[in-house]
Structures are given as C-alpha cells and as structure tokens.
PDB file of C-alpha atoms in Angstrom:
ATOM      1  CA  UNK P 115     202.513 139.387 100.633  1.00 96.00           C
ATOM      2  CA  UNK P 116     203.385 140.368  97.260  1.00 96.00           C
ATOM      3  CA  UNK P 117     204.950 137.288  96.061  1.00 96.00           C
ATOM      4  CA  UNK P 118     202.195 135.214  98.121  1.00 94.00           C
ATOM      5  CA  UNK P 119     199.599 136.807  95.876  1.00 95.00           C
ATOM      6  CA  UNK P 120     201.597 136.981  92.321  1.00 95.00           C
ATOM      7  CA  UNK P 121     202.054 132.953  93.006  1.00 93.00           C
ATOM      8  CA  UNK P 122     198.551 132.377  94.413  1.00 91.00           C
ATOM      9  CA  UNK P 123     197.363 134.222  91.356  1.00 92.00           C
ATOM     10  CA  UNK P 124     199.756 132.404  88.886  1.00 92.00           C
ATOM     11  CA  UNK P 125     198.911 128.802  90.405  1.00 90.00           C
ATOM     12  CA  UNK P 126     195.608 128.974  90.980  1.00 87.00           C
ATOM     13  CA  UNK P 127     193.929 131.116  88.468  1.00 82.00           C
ATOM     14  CA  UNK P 128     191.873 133.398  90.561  1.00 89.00           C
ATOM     15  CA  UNK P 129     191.703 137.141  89.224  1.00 93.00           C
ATOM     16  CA  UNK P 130     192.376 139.806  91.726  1.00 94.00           C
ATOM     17  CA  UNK P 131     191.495 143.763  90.333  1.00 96.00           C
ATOM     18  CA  UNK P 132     194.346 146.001  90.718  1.00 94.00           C
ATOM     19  CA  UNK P 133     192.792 148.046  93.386  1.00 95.00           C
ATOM     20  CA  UNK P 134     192.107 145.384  95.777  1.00 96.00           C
ATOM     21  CA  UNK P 135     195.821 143.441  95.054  1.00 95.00           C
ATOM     22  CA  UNK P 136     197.098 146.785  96.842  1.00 96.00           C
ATOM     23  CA  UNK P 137     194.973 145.922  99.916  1.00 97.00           C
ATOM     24  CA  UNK P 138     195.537 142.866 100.239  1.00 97.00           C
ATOM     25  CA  UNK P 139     199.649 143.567 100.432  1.00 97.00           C
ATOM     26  CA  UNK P 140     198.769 146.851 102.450  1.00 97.00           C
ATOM     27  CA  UNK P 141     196.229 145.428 104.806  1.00 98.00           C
ATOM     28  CA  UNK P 142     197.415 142.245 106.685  1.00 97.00           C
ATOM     29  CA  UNK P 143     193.635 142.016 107.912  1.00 98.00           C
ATOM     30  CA  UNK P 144     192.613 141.826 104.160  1.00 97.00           C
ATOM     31  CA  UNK P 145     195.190 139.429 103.298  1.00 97.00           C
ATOM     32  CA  UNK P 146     194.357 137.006 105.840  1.00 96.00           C
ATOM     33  CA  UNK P 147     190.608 137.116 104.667  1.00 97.00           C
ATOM     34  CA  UNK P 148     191.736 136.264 101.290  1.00 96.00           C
ATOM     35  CA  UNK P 149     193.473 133.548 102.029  1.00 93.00           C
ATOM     36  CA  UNK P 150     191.095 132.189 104.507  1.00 92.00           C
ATOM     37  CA  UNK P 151     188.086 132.320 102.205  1.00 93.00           C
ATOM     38  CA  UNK P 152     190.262 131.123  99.326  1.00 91.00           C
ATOM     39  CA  UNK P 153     191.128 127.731 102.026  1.00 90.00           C
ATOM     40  CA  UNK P 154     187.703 127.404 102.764  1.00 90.00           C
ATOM     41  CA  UNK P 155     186.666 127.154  98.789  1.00 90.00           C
ATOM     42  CA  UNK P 156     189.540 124.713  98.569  1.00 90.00           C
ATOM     43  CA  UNK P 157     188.424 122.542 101.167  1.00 88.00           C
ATOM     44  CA  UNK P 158     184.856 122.798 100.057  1.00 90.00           C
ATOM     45  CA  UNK P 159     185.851 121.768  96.616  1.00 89.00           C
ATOM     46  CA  UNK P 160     187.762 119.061  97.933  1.00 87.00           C
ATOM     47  CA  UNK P 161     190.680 120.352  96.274  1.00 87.00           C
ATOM     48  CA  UNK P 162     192.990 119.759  99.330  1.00 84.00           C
ATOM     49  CA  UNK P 163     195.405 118.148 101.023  1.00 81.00           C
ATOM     50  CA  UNK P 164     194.405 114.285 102.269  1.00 81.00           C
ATOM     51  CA  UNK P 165     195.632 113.572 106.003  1.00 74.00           C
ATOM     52  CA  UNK P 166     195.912 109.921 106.857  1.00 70.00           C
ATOM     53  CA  UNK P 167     192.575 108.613 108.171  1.00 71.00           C
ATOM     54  CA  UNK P 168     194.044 107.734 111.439  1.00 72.00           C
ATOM     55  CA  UNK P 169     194.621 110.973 113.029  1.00 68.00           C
ATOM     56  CA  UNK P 170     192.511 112.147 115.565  1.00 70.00           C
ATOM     57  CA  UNK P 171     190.069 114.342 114.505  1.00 66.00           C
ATOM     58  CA  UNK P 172     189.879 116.665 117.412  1.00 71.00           C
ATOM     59  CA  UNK P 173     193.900 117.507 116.912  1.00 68.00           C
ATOM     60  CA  UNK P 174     192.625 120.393 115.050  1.00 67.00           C
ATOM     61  CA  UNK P 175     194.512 120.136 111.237  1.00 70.00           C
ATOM     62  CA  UNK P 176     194.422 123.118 109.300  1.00 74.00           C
ATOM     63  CA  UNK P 177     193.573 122.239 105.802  1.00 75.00           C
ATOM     64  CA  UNK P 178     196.052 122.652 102.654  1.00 76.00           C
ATOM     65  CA  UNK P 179     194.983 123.848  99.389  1.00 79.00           C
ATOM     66  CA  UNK P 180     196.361 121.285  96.546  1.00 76.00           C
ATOM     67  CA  UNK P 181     197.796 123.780  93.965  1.00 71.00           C
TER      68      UNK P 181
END
C-alpha cells in the first residue's frame, strides 16, 4: 500500500498528512476509501479512462483514473 500511495501521490499531486498516510497503509478499510473517493473525483472530472462506445452498459466497467 505503501508504494500505491508514494506513486498515487507522485502522479497525481494530491497531498496526504503524515498521520493519515500511516492509516491508509495500516488500515486496508481506509485505503480502499481513498482510492474509491479518489476514482470517483476522477470520473467526475472526466479525467478517466474512455471505453469504446459499443460495450454494453449494464456489463458493469469499473472506471480508470488517467494519470
């Protein structure tokens, strides 16, 4: 989780505070929050990974932050 977050940092230019890096690595729970609220902005921002138009929609893709 530690390299996840040093590169997530590093790519993406988010700031993290000391204290709550260590959760996130400690705390699976917390680290999966992160990431999933850090998707969502992603997506929201349209900052993400374009699927061909013809897939079905209900197939359920997962979308991928552009970094």
């Amino acid at each position: 989780r530690q390299r996840v977050l040093d590169r997530l940092v590093e790519l993406s230019k988010i700031f993290i505070y000391d204290r709550d890096l260590k959760k996130f690595v400690t705390n699976m729970d917390a680290f999966d929050s992160l990431l999933c609220a850090w998707v969502a902005l992603q997506a929201d921002r349209g900052q993400v990974v374009k699927f061909k138009s013809d897939l079905p929609l209900e197939s359920g893709w997962v979308q991928i932050p552009e970094l």
